[in-house]
CSV table of C-alpha atoms in Angstrom, one decimal:
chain,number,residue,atom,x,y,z
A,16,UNK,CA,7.7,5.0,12.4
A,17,UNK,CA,4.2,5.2,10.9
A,18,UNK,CA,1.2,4.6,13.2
A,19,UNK,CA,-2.2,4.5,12.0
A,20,UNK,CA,-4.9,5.6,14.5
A,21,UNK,CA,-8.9,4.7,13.9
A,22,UNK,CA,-11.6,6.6,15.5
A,23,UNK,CA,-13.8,6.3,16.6
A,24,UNK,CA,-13.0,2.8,18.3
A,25,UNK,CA,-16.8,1.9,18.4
A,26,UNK,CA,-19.7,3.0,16.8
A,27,UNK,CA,-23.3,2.2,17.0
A,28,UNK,CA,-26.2,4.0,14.6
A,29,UNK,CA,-30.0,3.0,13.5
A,30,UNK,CA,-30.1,2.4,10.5
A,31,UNK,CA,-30.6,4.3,7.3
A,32,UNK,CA,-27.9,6.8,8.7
A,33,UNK,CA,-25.1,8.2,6.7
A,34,UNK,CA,-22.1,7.8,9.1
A,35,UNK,CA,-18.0,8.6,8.5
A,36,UNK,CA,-15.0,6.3,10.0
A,37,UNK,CA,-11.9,8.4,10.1
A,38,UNK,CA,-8.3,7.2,9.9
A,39,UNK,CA,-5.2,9.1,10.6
A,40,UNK,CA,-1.5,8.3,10.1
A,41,UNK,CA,1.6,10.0,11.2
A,42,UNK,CA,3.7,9.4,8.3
A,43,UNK,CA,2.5,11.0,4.9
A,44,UNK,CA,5.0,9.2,2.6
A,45,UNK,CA,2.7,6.1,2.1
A,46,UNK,CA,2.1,4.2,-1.4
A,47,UNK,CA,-1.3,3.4,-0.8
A,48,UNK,CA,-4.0,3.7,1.7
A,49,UNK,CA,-6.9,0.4,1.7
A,50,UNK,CA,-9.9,0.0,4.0
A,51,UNK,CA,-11.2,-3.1,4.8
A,52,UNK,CA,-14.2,-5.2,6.3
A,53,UNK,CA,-13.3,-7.7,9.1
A,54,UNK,CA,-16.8,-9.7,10.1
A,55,UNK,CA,-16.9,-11.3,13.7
A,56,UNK,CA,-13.8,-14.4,13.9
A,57,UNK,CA,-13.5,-14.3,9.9
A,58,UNK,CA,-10.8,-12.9,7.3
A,59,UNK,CA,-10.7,-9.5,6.0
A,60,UNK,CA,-12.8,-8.3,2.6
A,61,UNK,CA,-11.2,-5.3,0.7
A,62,UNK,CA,-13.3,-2.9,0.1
A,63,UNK,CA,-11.4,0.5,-1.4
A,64,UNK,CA,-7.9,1.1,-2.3
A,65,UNK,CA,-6.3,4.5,-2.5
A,66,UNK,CA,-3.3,4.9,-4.4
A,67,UNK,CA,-1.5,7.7,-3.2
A,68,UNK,CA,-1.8,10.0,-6.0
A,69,UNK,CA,-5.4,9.4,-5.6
A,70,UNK,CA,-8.1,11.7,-3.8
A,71,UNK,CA,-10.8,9.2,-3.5
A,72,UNK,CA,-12.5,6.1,-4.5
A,73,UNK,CA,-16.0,4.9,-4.3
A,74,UNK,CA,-17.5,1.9,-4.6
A,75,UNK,CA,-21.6,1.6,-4.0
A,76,UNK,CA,-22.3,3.1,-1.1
A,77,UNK,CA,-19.1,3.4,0.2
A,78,UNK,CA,-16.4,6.7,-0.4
A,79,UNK,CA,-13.3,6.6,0.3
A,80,UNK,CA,-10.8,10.2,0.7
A,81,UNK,CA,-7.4,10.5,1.0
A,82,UNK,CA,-5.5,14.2,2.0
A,83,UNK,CA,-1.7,12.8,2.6
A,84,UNK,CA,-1.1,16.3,3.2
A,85,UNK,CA,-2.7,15.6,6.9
A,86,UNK,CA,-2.6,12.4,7.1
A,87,UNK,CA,-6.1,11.6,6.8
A,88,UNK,CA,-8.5,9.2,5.0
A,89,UNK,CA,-12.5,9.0,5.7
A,90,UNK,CA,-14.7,6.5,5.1
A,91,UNK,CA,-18.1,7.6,4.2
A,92,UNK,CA,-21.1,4.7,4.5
A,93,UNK,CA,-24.7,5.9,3.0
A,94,UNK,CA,-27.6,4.5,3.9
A,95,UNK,CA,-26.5,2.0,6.2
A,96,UNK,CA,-27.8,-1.7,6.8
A,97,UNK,CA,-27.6,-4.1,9.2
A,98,UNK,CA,-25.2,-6.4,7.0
A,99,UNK,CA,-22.8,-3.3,7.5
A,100,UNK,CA,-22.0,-4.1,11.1
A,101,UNK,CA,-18.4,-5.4,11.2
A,102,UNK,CA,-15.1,-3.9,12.0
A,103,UNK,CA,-13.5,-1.5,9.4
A,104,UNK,CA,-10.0,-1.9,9.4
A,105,UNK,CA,-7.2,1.2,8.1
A,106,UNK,CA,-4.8,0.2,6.1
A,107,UNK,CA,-1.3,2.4,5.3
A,108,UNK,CA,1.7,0.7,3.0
A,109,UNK,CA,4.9,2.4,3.2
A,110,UNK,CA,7.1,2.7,0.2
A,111,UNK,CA,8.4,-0.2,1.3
A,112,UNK,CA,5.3,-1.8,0.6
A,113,UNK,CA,4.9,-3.0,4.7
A,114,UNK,CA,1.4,-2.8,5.9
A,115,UNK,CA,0.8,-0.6,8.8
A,116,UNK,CA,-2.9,-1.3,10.5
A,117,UNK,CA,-4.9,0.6,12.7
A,118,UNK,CA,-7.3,-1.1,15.4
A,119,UNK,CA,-10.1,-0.4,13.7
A,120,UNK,CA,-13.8,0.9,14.1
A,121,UNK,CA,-16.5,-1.4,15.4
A,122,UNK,CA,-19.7,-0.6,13.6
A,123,UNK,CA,-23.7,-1.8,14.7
A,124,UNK,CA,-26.0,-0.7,12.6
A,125,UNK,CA,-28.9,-1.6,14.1
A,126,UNK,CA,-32.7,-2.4,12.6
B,26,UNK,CA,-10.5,-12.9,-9.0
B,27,UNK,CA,-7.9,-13.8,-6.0
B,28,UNK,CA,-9.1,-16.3,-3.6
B,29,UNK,CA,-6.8,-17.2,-1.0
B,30,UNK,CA,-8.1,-20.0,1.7
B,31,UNK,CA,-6.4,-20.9,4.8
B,32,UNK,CA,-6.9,-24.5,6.5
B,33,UNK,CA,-8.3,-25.5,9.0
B,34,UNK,CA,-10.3,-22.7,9.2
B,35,UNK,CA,-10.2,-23.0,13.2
B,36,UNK,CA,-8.3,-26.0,15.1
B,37,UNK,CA,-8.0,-26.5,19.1
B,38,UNK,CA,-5.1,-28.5,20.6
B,39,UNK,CA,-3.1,-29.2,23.4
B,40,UNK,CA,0.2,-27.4,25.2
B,41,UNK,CA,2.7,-28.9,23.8
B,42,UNK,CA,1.9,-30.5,20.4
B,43,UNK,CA,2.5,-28.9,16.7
B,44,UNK,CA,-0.6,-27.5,14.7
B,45,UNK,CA,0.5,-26.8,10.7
B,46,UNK,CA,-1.5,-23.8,8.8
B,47,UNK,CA,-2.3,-23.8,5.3
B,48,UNK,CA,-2.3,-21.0,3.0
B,49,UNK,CA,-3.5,-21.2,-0.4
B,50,UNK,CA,-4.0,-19.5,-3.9
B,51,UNK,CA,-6.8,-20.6,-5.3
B,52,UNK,CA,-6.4,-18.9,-8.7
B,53,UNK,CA,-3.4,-17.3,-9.1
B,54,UNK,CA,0.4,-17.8,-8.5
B,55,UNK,CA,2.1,-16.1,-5.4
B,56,UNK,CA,6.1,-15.7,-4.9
B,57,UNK,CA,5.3,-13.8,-2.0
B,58,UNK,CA,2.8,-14.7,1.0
B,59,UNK,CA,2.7,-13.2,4.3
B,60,UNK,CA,1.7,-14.3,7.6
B,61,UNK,CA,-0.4,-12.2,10.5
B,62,UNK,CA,-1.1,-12.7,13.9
B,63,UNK,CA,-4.5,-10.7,15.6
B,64,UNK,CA,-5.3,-10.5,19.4
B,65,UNK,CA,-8.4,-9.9,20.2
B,66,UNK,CA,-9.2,-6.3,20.1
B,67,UNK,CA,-5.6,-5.6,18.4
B,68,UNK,CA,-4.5,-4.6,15.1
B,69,UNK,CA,-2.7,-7.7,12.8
B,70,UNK,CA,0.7,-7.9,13.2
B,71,UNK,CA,3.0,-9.1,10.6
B,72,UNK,CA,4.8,-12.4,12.0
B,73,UNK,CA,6.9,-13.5,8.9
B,74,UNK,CA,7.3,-13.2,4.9
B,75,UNK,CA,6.8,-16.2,2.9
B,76,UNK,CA,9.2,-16.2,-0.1
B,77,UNK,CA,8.9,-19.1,-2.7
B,78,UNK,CA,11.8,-21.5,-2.5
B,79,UNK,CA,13.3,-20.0,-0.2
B,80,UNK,CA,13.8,-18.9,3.7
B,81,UNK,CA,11.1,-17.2,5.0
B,82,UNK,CA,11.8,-13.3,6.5
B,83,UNK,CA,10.5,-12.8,10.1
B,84,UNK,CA,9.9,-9.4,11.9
B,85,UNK,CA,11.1,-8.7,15.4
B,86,UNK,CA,10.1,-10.5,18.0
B,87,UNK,CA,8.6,-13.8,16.2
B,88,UNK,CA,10.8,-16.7,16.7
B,89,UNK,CA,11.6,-18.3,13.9
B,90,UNK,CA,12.1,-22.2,15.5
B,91,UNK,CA,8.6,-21.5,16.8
B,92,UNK,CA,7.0,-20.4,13.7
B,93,UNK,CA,7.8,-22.2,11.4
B,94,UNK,CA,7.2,-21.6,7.8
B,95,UNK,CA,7.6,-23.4,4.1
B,96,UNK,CA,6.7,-22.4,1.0
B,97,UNK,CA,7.4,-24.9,-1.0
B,98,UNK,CA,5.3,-23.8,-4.2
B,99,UNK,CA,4.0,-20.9,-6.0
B,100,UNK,CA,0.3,-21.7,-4.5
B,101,UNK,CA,1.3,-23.0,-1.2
B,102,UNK,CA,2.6,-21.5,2.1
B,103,UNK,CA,2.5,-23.1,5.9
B,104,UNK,CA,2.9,-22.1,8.8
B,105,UNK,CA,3.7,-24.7,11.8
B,106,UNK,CA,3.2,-23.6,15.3
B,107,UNK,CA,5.6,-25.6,17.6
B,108,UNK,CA,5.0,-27.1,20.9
B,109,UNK,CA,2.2,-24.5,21.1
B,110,UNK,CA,1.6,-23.0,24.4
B,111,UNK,CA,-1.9,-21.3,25.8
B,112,UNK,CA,-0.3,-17.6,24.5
B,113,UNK,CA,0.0,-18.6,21.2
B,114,UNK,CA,-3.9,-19.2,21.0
B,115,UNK,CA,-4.9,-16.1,18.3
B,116,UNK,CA,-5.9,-15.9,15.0
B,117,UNK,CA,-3.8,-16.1,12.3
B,118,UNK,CA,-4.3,-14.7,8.7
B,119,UNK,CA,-2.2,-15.3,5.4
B,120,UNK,CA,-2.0,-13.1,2.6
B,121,UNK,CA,-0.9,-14.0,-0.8
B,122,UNK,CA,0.5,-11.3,-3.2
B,123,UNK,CA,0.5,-12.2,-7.0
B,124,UNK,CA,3.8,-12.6,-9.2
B,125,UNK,CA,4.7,-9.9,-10.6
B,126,UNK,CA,5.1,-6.1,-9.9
B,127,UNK,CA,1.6,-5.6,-8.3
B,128,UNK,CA,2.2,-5.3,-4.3
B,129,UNK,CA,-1.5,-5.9,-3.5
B,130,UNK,CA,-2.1,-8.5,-0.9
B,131,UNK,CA,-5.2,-10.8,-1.0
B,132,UNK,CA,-6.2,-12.1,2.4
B,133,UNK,CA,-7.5,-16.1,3.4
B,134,UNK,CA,-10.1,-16.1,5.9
B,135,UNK,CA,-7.8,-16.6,8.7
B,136,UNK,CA,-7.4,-19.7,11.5
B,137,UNK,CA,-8.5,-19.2,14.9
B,138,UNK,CA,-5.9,-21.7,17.1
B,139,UNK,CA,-6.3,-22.4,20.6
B,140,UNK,CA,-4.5,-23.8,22.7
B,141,UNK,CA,-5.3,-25.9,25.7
């Protein structure tokens, strides 16, 4: 049974810092592996998707890195801002295409 | 793009009464939605897949003459919570997957229910 663990479970950095979010999941036979943005009471933004022959994505001034072989992905945030504080939610699906969610990382950037 | 929008976007009501959810795709067609549940400080949890036309699939645990869902078009999904009870106060999140072979799932912006 796959279980996707986040850590850590809060974080809380000045801003301008480069900071990494780290994901781990037991089972390495996923199809993809996605990160997203959860904001306070809202819905969730997508912000990378890692297919699982993939190594990495980026997008801006986020990276994204996949090793299946140990079952971890990082998320790497440059620069950070403010408007970065939310909750970054890991993201596994199984062959079977079910989503498997960590708890996620809390994140305060702060001015 | 893929917007999915849920309504209401938050909704209190009583112990006891019926509150309906609506999922929609804004700008594409979906065969397939799904429906999550979130506790605060707890990861989503799959309640139930939406199929188009036809009975919806739930996962362990989530009763299906509680939660009650209808998808009764390719843009359209709901979910009714019946005589609702203080515990099933939570938000609740609907994704929408486009027809076709792609699997990705596009997420509304959720509903926060509570129940009094």
């Amino acid at each position: 049974k796959q279980e996707v663990t986040q850590i850590p479970a809060a974080l809380s950095v000045p801003e301008g810092e480069n900071l990494v979010l780290n994901c781990s999941f037991t089972d390495s036979a996923i199809y993809n592996l996605q990160w997203f943005r959860q904001d306070p009471g809202k819905g969730l933004t997508s912000l990378l998707l890692i297919q699982s022959s993939q190594r990495e994505q980026t997008s801006g001034r986020l990276n994204a890195s996949l090793d299946k072989s140990s079952g971890r992905s990082t998320l790497y945030i440059a620069a950070s801002q403010p408007g970065d504080s939310a909750t970054y939610l890991c993201v596994t699906a199984g062959n079977n295409r079910k989503l498997i969610w960590g708890l996620g990382t809390s994140l305060a950037v702060n001015p | 793009g893929a917007v999915v929008s849920q309504h209401p976007s938050w909704v209190i009501c009583k112990s006891g009464t019926s509150v309906k959810i609506e999922c929609r795709s804004l700008d594409f067609q979906a065969t397939t939605m799904f429906w999550y549940r979130q506790f605060p400080k707890q990861s989503l949890m799959l309640m139930a897949t939406s199929n188009e036309g036809s009975k919806a699939t739930y996962e362990q645990g989530v009763e299906k003459d509680k939660f009650l869902i209808n998808h009764a078009s390719l843009t359209l999904s709901t979910l009714t919570v019946t005589s609702a009870h203080p515990e099933d106060s939570s938000f609740y999140i609907c994704s929408a997957k486009k027809t076709g072979i792609s699997y990705e799932q596009y997420f509304g912006p959720g509903t926060r229910l509570t129940v009094t």
